[in-house]
CSV table of C-alpha atoms in Angstrom, one decimal:
chain,number,residue,atom,x,y,z
A,189,MET,CA,20.9,7.4,3.0
A,190,ASN,CA,20.0,6.2,6.6
A,191,ILE,CA,16.4,5.6,7.7
A,192,ASN,CA,16.2,5.7,11.5
A,193,ARG,CA,12.4,5.4,11.8
A,194,PRO,CA,9.8,3.3,9.9
A,195,PRO,CA,8.5,5.1,6.9
A,196,LEU,CA,5.0,6.5,6.8
A,197,GLY,CA,3.0,7.0,3.6
A,198,TRP,CA,0.3,5.8,1.2
A,199,ASN,CA,0.4,3.3,-1.7
A,200,SER,CA,-2.0,2.9,-4.6
A,201,TRP,CA,-2.1,-0.8,-4.8
A,202,ASN,CA,-4.6,-2.0,-2.2
A,203,THR,CA,-7.4,0.1,-3.4
A,204,PHE,CA,-6.7,0.9,-7.0
A,205,GLY,CA,-4.5,-2.0,-8.4
A,206,GLY,CA,-4.0,-1.1,-12.1
A,207,ASN,CA,-6.8,1.5,-12.2
A,208,ILE,CA,-4.4,4.4,-11.5
A,209,SER,CA,-4.2,7.9,-13.1
A,210,GLU,CA,-2.3,11.2,-12.7
A,211,ASP,CA,-5.4,12.9,-11.5
A,212,MET,CA,-6.0,10.3,-8.7
A,213,ILE,CA,-2.4,10.4,-7.6
A,214,LEU,CA,-2.2,14.2,-7.5
A,215,ARG,CA,-5.6,14.5,-5.7
A,216,SER,CA,-4.3,11.9,-3.1
A,217,ALA,CA,-1.3,14.1,-2.5
A,218,ASP,CA,-3.7,17.1,-2.0
A,219,VAL,CA,-5.6,15.1,0.5
A,220,MET,CA,-2.6,13.8,2.4
A,221,VAL,CA,-1.9,17.5,3.2
A,222,GLU,CA,-5.6,18.7,3.7
A,223,SER,CA,-6.7,15.8,5.9
A,224,GLY,CA,-3.9,16.2,8.4
A,225,LEU,CA,-2.2,13.0,7.5
A,226,LYS,CA,1.0,14.9,6.6
A,227,GLU,CA,0.9,16.6,9.9
A,228,CYS,CA,0.8,13.2,11.5
A,229,GLY,CA,4.0,12.2,9.8
A,230,TYR,CA,2.8,10.4,6.6
A,231,GLU,CA,5.0,11.7,3.8
A,232,TYR,CA,5.3,9.2,0.9
A,233,ILE,CA,2.9,9.1,-2.0
A,234,VAL,CA,3.8,5.7,-3.8
A,235,ILE,CA,2.6,4.6,-7.3
A,236,ASP,CA,2.6,0.8,-7.4
A,237,ASP,CA,2.5,-1.5,-10.4
A,238,CYS,CA,0.9,-0.8,-13.8
A,239,TRP,CA,2.2,2.7,-14.4
A,240,ALA,CA,4.4,1.9,-17.4
A,241,MET,CA,4.2,1.1,-21.0
A,242,LYS,CA,4.6,-2.6,-21.9
A,243,GLU,CA,7.8,-1.9,-23.7
A,244,ARG,CA,10.9,0.3,-23.1
A,245,ASP,CA,12.0,3.0,-25.4
A,246,LYS,CA,14.8,2.7,-28.0
A,247,ASP,CA,17.4,3.6,-25.3
A,248,GLY,CA,16.2,0.9,-23.0
A,249,ARG,CA,14.4,3.4,-20.6
A,250,LEU,CA,11.1,2.8,-18.9
A,251,VAL,CA,8.3,4.9,-20.3
A,252,ALA,CA,5.2,6.1,-18.3
A,253,ASP,CA,1.8,5.2,-19.8
A,254,PRO,CA,0.8,8.5,-21.6
A,255,VAL,CA,-2.9,7.7,-21.1
A,256,LYS,CA,-2.6,7.3,-17.3
A,257,PHE,CA,0.2,9.9,-16.9
A,258,PRO,CA,-0.1,12.4,-19.7
A,259,HIS,CA,2.5,14.7,-18.2
A,260,GLY,CA,5.0,12.1,-17.3
A,261,MET,CA,6.5,11.1,-14.0
A,262,LYS,CA,8.8,14.2,-13.5
A,263,TYR,CA,5.6,16.3,-13.5
A,264,VAL,CA,4.0,14.0,-10.9
A,265,ALA,CA,7.1,14.1,-8.7
A,266,ASP,CA,7.4,17.9,-8.9
A,267,TYR,CA,3.7,18.3,-7.9
A,268,ILE,CA,4.1,15.9,-5.0
A,269,HIS,CA,7.3,17.7,-3.8
A,270,SER,CA,5.5,21.1,-4.1
A,271,LYS,CA,3.2,19.7,-1.3
A,272,GLY,CA,6.1,19.0,0.9
A,273,LEU,CA,5.7,15.2,0.3
A,274,LYS,CA,7.9,12.5,-1.2
A,275,PHE,CA,7.4,10.5,-4.3
A,276,GLY,CA,7.5,6.8,-4.6
A,277,MET,CA,7.4,4.3,-7.5
A,278,TYR,CA,7.5,0.6,-8.2
A,279,SER,CA,9.6,-1.8,-10.2
A,280,CYS,CA,10.5,-5.5,-10.0
A,281,ALA,CA,13.7,-7.7,-9.8
A,282,GLY,CA,12.3,-9.9,-12.6
A,283,TYR,CA,12.0,-9.8,-16.3
A,284,TRP,CA,8.3,-8.5,-15.7
A,285,THR,CA,6.6,-6.9,-12.9
A,286,CYS,CA,3.8,-8.8,-11.1
A,287,ALA,CA,1.3,-7.3,-13.5
A,288,GLY,CA,3.3,-8.0,-16.7
A,289,TYR,CA,5.1,-4.8,-17.2
A,290,PRO,CA,8.8,-4.4,-17.8
A,291,GLY,CA,10.9,-5.4,-14.9
A,292,SER,CA,14.3,-4.1,-14.0
A,293,PHE,CA,16.3,-7.3,-14.4
A,294,GLU,CA,19.6,-6.4,-16.2
A,295,TYR,CA,18.3,-2.8,-16.4
A,296,GLU,CA,19.1,-1.9,-12.8
A,297,TRP,CA,21.5,0.9,-13.4
A,298,ILE,CA,19.5,2.4,-16.3
A,299,ASP,CA,16.3,2.3,-14.2
A,300,ALA,CA,18.0,3.7,-11.1
A,301,LYS,CA,19.3,6.7,-13.1
A,302,THR,CA,15.9,7.2,-14.7
A,303,PHE,CA,14.1,7.2,-11.3
A,304,ALA,CA,16.7,9.7,-9.9
A,305,GLU,CA,16.2,12.0,-13.0
A,306,TRP,CA,12.4,11.9,-12.4
A,307,GLY,CA,12.8,12.9,-8.7
A,308,VAL,CA,11.8,9.5,-7.2
A,309,ASP,CA,12.3,9.3,-3.4
A,310,PHE,CA,11.1,5.7,-2.8
A,311,LEU,CA,11.4,2.5,-4.8
A,312,LYS,CA,9.2,-0.5,-4.0
A,313,TYR,CA,11.0,-3.4,-5.6
A,314,ASP,CA,9.0,-6.6,-6.2
A,315,TYR,CA,10.0,-10.2,-6.9
A,316,CYS,CA,7.9,-11.6,-9.6
A,317,TYR,CA,9.1,-13.4,-12.8
A,318,HIS,CA,12.7,-13.4,-11.4
A,319,THR,CA,15.3,-15.8,-13.0
A,320,PRO,CA,16.3,-18.9,-11.1
A,321,ASN,CA,19.8,-18.5,-12.3
A,322,VAL,CA,20.6,-15.5,-10.1
A,323,SER,CA,20.2,-15.7,-6.3
A,324,ALA,CA,17.6,-13.4,-4.6
A,325,GLU,CA,20.3,-11.6,-2.6
A,326,THR,CA,22.3,-10.9,-5.8
A,327,LEU,CA,19.2,-9.5,-7.5
A,328,TYR,CA,18.5,-7.1,-4.6
A,329,ARG,CA,22.1,-6.1,-4.2
A,330,ARG,CA,22.2,-5.1,-7.9
A,331,MET,CA,19.4,-2.6,-7.4
A,332,GLY,CA,20.6,-1.5,-4.0
A,333,LEU,CA,24.0,-0.6,-5.4
A,334,ALA,CA,22.5,1.1,-8.5
A,335,LEU,CA,20.2,3.3,-6.3
A,336,ALA,CA,23.1,4.2,-4.0
A,337,ASN,CA,25.0,5.4,-7.1
A,338,SER,CA,22.0,7.1,-8.8
A,339,GLY,CA,22.9,10.6,-7.5
A,340,ARG,CA,19.7,10.9,-5.5
A,341,ASP,CA,18.7,9.6,-2.0
A,342,ILE,CA,16.1,6.9,-2.8
A,343,LEU,CA,14.5,4.8,-0.1
A,344,PHE,CA,14.9,1.2,-1.2
A,345,SER,CA,11.9,-1.0,-0.2
A,346,ALA,CA,12.7,-4.6,-0.9
A,347,CYS,CA,9.5,-6.6,-1.6
A,348,SER,CA,10.7,-10.3,-1.8
A,349,TRP,CA,7.8,-11.4,0.5
A,350,GLY,CA,10.2,-13.1,2.9
A,351,SER,CA,11.0,-15.6,0.3
A,352,ASP,CA,14.4,-17.3,0.0
A,353,TYR,CA,15.3,-16.5,3.6
A,354,THR,CA,15.1,-12.7,3.0
A,355,ARG,CA,15.6,-11.9,6.7
A,356,GLN,CA,19.0,-13.5,6.6
A,357,TRP,CA,20.6,-11.5,3.8
A,358,VAL,CA,18.4,-8.4,3.1
A,359,LYS,CA,20.4,-5.9,5.2
A,360,SER,CA,23.4,-6.6,3.1
A,361,THR,CA,21.5,-5.2,0.0
A,362,GLY,CA,21.1,-1.7,1.3
A,363,ALA,CA,17.3,-2.1,1.7
A,364,HIS,CA,15.8,0.4,4.1
A,365,MET,CA,12.7,-1.8,4.6
A,366,TRP,CA,11.9,-5.4,3.5
A,367,ARG,CA,8.7,-7.2,3.0
A,368,SER,CA,8.5,-10.2,5.2
A,369,THR,CA,5.1,-11.6,4.2
A,370,GLY,CA,2.9,-12.5,1.3
A,371,ASP,CA,0.3,-10.0,0.1
A,372,ILE,CA,-2.3,-8.7,2.6
A,373,VAL,CA,-6.0,-8.6,1.8
A,374,ASP,CA,-8.8,-6.8,3.6
A,375,SER,CA,-10.0,-9.5,5.9
A,376,TRP,CA,-9.5,-10.5,9.5
A,377,ALA,CA,-8.1,-13.9,8.5
A,378,SER,CA,-5.3,-12.2,6.4
A,379,ILE,CA,-4.4,-9.8,9.3
A,380,LYS,CA,-4.2,-12.7,11.8
A,381,SER,CA,-2.2,-14.9,9.5
A,382,LEU,CA,0.4,-12.1,8.7
A,383,ALA,CA,0.6,-10.9,12.3
A,384,GLN,CA,1.1,-14.3,13.8
A,385,SER,CA,3.8,-15.2,11.2
A,386,GLN,CA,5.7,-12.1,11.9
A,387,ILE,CA,5.8,-11.5,15.7
A,388,VAL,CA,8.4,-14.3,15.9
A,389,PHE,CA,10.8,-12.5,13.6
A,390,GLN,CA,11.5,-9.3,15.6
A,391,GLU,CA,15.2,-10.2,16.1
A,392,TYR,CA,15.7,-9.3,12.4
A,393,ASN,CA,14.0,-5.9,12.6
A,394,GLY,CA,15.5,-2.5,13.5
A,395,GLN,CA,16.9,0.9,12.5
A,396,GLY,CA,18.1,1.2,8.9
A,397,SER,CA,16.3,-1.8,7.6
A,398,PHE,CA,12.7,-2.2,8.9
A,399,ASN,CA,10.6,-5.4,8.7
A,400,ASP,CA,7.6,-4.4,6.5
A,401,MET,CA,4.5,-6.5,7.4
A,402,ASP,CA,2.8,-5.1,4.2
A,403,MET,CA,0.5,-2.2,3.6
A,404,LEU,CA,-2.4,-1.3,5.9
A,405,VAL,CA,-5.9,-2.2,5.0
A,406,VAL,CA,-7.4,0.1,7.6
A,407,GLY,CA,-10.5,1.8,6.1
A,408,MET,CA,-10.8,-0.3,3.0
A,409,ASN,CA,-14.1,-1.7,4.4
A,410,GLY,CA,-14.2,-4.5,1.7
A,411,LYS,CA,-13.7,-2.2,-1.3
A,412,GLY,CA,-10.9,-1.9,-3.8
A,413,ASN,CA,-8.3,-4.1,-5.3
A,414,VAL,CA,-7.6,-6.3,-2.3
A,415,GLY,CA,-11.1,-5.8,-0.6
A,416,VAL,CA,-12.3,-9.2,0.3
A,417,GLY,CA,-14.8,-9.0,3.2
A,418,GLY,CA,-13.6,-6.0,5.1
A,419,CYS,CA,-12.9,-5.8,8.8
A,420,THR,CA,-14.5,-4.3,11.9
A,421,PHE,CA,-13.3,-1.2,13.7
A,422,GLU,CA,-11.7,-3.3,16.4
A,423,GLU,CA,-9.9,-5.5,13.9
A,424,TYR,CA,-8.6,-2.5,12.1
A,425,LYS,CA,-7.5,-1.1,15.4
A,426,LEU,CA,-5.6,-4.3,16.3
A,427,HIS,CA,-4.0,-4.3,12.8
A,428,PHE,CA,-2.7,-0.8,13.1
A,429,SER,CA,-1.7,-1.1,16.7
A,430,LEU,CA,0.4,-4.2,16.2
A,431,TRP,CA,2.1,-2.9,13.1
A,432,ALA,CA,2.9,0.3,15.0
A,433,LEU,CA,4.3,-1.6,18.0
A,434,LEU,CA,6.4,-3.9,15.9
A,435,SER,CA,8.0,-1.0,14.1
A,436,SER,CA,6.6,-1.9,10.7
A,437,PRO,CA,6.4,0.9,8.0
A,438,LEU,CA,2.9,2.2,7.9
A,439,MET,CA,1.8,2.6,4.3
A,440,ILE,CA,-1.9,3.4,4.1
A,441,GLY,CA,-3.9,1.4,1.5
A,442,CYS,CA,-7.3,2.8,1.6
A,443,ASP,CA,-8.6,5.6,-0.7
A,444,ILE,CA,-7.7,8.6,1.5
A,445,ARG,CA,-9.9,10.8,-0.5
A,446,ASN,CA,-12.9,9.2,1.1
A,447,MET,CA,-11.9,8.3,4.7
A,448,SER,CA,-14.6,7.9,7.3
A,449,ASP,CA,-14.2,9.5,10.7
A,450,GLU,CA,-13.5,6.0,12.1
A,451,THR,CA,-10.7,5.5,9.7
A,452,LYS,CA,-9.3,8.9,10.5
A,453,LYS,CA,-9.4,8.0,14.2
A,454,ILE,CA,-7.2,5.0,13.7
A,455,LEU,CA,-4.8,6.4,11.1
A,456,MET,CA,-4.3,9.6,12.9
A,457,ASN,CA,-3.9,8.4,16.5
A,458,LYS,CA,-0.8,10.5,17.3
A,459,GLU,CA,-0.1,8.6,20.5
A,460,VAL,CA,0.0,5.2,18.6
A,461,LEU,CA,2.1,6.8,15.9
A,462,LYS,CA,4.6,8.0,18.5
A,463,ILE,CA,5.1,4.3,19.5
A,464,ASN,CA,5.9,3.5,15.9
A,465,GLN,CA,8.2,6.5,15.4
A,466,ASP,CA,9.9,6.4,18.8
A,467,PRO,CA,13.5,7.5,18.1
A,468,ALA,CA,15.1,4.4,19.7
A,469,CYS,CA,13.2,1.8,17.6
A,470,ARG,CA,14.2,-0.9,20.1
A,471,GLU,CA,13.4,-4.5,19.5
A,472,PRO,CA,10.0,-5.5,21.0
A,473,PHE,CA,9.8,-8.5,23.4
A,474,PHE,CA,7.2,-10.9,24.7
A,475,VAL,CA,6.2,-10.3,28.3
A,476,LEU,CA,6.5,-13.9,29.6
A,477,ASP,CA,5.2,-15.8,32.6
A,478,ARG,CA,8.4,-17.0,34.2
A,479,ARG,CA,7.2,-20.6,34.0
A,480,LEU,CA,7.3,-20.5,30.2
A,481,LYS,CA,10.7,-21.9,28.9
A,482,ILE,CA,11.3,-19.8,25.8
A,483,ASN,CA,13.9,-22.3,24.3
A,484,GLU,CA,11.9,-25.5,25.0
A,485,ASN,CA,11.7,-27.5,21.8
A,486,ARG,CA,13.2,-24.8,19.7
A,487,LYS,CA,15.6,-25.9,16.9
A,488,PRO,CA,19.0,-24.1,16.6
A,489,ASP,CA,18.0,-22.5,13.3
A,490,GLU,CA,14.6,-21.4,14.4
A,491,PRO,CA,13.8,-17.7,15.5
A,492,PHE,CA,14.2,-17.0,19.2
A,493,TYR,CA,10.5,-16.5,19.8
A,494,SER,CA,9.3,-19.5,17.7
A,495,ASN,CA,7.3,-21.3,20.5
A,496,LEU,CA,5.7,-18.4,22.3
A,497,GLU,CA,2.1,-17.4,22.7
A,498,LYS,CA,0.5,-16.3,19.5
A,499,GLU,CA,-3.2,-16.3,20.3
A,500,LEU,CA,-3.2,-13.9,23.1
A,501,PRO,CA,0.4,-12.4,23.2
A,502,ILE,CA,1.5,-9.5,25.4
A,503,ILE,CA,4.3,-7.6,23.7
A,504,ALA,CA,6.3,-4.7,25.1
A,505,LYS,CA,8.9,-2.3,23.8
A,506,PHE,CA,11.2,0.0,25.8
A,507,LEU,CA,10.9,3.7,24.5
A,508,ASP,CA,13.5,6.3,24.2
A,509,ASN,CA,12.4,8.4,27.2
A,510,GLY,CA,12.2,5.4,29.6
A,511,ASP,CA,8.5,4.7,29.1
A,512,ILE,CA,7.3,1.2,27.9
A,513,ALA,CA,4.9,0.4,25.2
A,514,ILE,CA,2.8,-2.6,26.2
A,515,GLY,CA,0.1,-4.3,23.9
A,516,LEU,CA,-2.3,-7.2,24.5
A,517,PHE,CA,-3.6,-8.6,21.2
A,518,ASN,CA,-6.6,-11.0,21.2
A,519,PHE,CA,-6.6,-13.2,18.2
A,520,THR,CA,-9.1,-15.5,19.8
A,521,GLU,CA,-12.9,-15.8,19.6
A,522,SER,CA,-13.3,-15.2,23.3
A,523,LYS,CA,-13.1,-12.1,25.5
A,524,ALA,CA,-9.7,-11.8,27.3
A,525,GLY,CA,-10.4,-11.9,31.0
A,526,TRP,CA,-8.6,-13.0,34.2
A,527,GLY,CA,-5.8,-14.7,32.1
A,528,SER,CA,-4.8,-11.4,30.6
A,529,HIS,CA,-2.2,-10.4,33.2
A,530,PHE,CA,1.5,-10.0,33.7
A,531,LEU,CA,3.9,-9.5,36.5
A,532,VAL,CA,5.7,-6.2,36.6
A,533,ASP,CA,8.9,-8.0,37.3
A,534,THR,CA,8.8,-9.7,33.9
A,535,ILE,CA,9.5,-6.3,32.1
A,536,GLY,CA,12.4,-5.7,34.3
A,537,LEU,CA,10.9,-3.7,37.2
A,538,PRO,CA,11.6,-5.6,40.5
A,539,ILE,CA,9.5,-4.7,43.6
A,540,THR,CA,12.7,-3.7,45.3
A,541,SER,CA,13.1,-0.8,42.9
A,542,GLY,CA,10.4,1.2,44.8
A,543,LYS,CA,8.8,1.8,41.5
A,544,THR,CA,5.6,0.7,39.7
A,545,LEU,CA,3.8,1.5,36.5
A,546,GLU,CA,1.1,3.9,35.4
A,547,LEU,CA,-0.3,2.5,32.1
A,548,THR,CA,-2.4,4.8,29.8
A,549,ASP,CA,-4.6,3.2,27.2
A,550,LEU,CA,-3.7,4.9,23.9
A,551,TRP,CA,-7.2,4.4,22.5
A,552,SER,CA,-9.5,5.2,25.4
A,553,GLY,CA,-7.3,7.2,27.7
A,554,GLU,CA,-8.0,5.0,30.7
A,555,LYS,CA,-5.2,4.6,33.3
A,556,ILE,CA,-4.6,1.4,35.1
A,557,TYR,CA,-2.1,0.4,37.8
A,558,PRO,CA,-0.7,-2.8,39.0
A,559,LEU,CA,-2.0,-4.5,42.2
A,560,ASN,CA,0.6,-6.2,44.3
A,561,GLY,CA,3.0,-6.3,41.3
A,562,VAL,CA,0.5,-7.7,38.8
A,563,VAL,CA,-1.0,-5.9,35.9
A,564,LYS,CA,-4.6,-7.2,35.1
A,565,ILE,CA,-5.8,-6.3,31.6
A,566,TYR,CA,-9.6,-6.8,31.5
A,567,GLU,CA,-12.2,-6.1,28.8
A,568,CYS,CA,-10.3,-7.0,25.6
A,569,ASP,CA,-12.9,-8.3,23.2
A,570,PRO,CA,-12.2,-10.9,20.5
A,571,HIS,CA,-10.2,-9.6,17.6
A,572,SER,CA,-9.3,-6.5,19.6
A,573,CYS,CA,-6.3,-5.1,21.5
A,574,ARG,CA,-5.3,-2.9,24.4
A,575,LEU,CA,-2.3,-0.7,23.7
A,576,PHE,CA,-0.7,1.2,26.6
A,577,ARG,CA,2.2,3.6,27.2
A,578,ALA,CA,3.5,2.8,30.7
A,579,LYS,CA,5.4,5.4,32.8
A,580,ILE,CA,7.6,4.4,35.7
A,581,ILE,CA,6.3,6.1,38.9
A,582,ASP,CA,7.1,5.9,42.6
A,583,LEU,CA,5.5,3.1,44.5
A,584,LYS,CA,3.3,4.7,47.2
């Protein structure tokens, strides 16, 4: 199974935690289609932790909680598939899951076969209660190998939180996406912390094994299982834009049955989604002032981008058709003004090319153009962003 673009979908954890049920999951699948989310590319409906009984059956197989899921998981999978969607579930590399249900340690092959028989298309595989006697990479290779031999294509989502140097070994496990962070919560502080910790690790991201910066909190508005204080529209917009630009999987975490128009405006921005789903999925890069020495004070074992600007970064990504995605992200408490600029030459477009840029803001539709080879990005408020799709045009 080869995954060439970041997966898009919805996961139950951020809003519902353990308060899940068959009816809620099936209704969420309905809404995925009815709301237009499916048309935008979202396709996975993923049940997170707390779906199982506390003990396995006499054959060592996991058992769905009959109160929460009275018809069993095969029924849920069949319903989701009937909607043209894909079905995801959760397990863990430890003795227990994070919420204390049976984990898959030493049951990897039994569980992989069970998931395949149920019609599972996606497995989120957590890292709680794991034994210290087996290395992290071995634990994830076990499940990766079991899934690959289960008889069904199942997307392997490794959720080891970036622990134990995940980025250095995870691609060897067969994981199609891998969590690189601790858990997100619905607050600006959480978004900022996760974002700034991950923009330096883009050299480990790419097709086949995507850096998962955790699920989206867009539209939670302080409610639900990880609802803390909530965020503003601009903060959610920055969150979605950066996750999209950095090719993170986009797994919705809000209750999609009750999305506001503002939430839909963010999650269903097709132009931003095109950046995330660009066929090339090239590595993003920092747009640098040429005076900045990117290797200055960097230790040999540190990521390439360790010492770069994190409070007001400008990040770009070459797109498949020759366009360029360019984003300015304002993590500061002040409006970004004159200092928010870059030289066209720093993205690889010399003046001698006879070309320049036409930048279209993917949120407002505004078009801006360089002046004398300099792109000035004004009016970026605190905790907000500007995300552009830039075309190469003739210099007049």
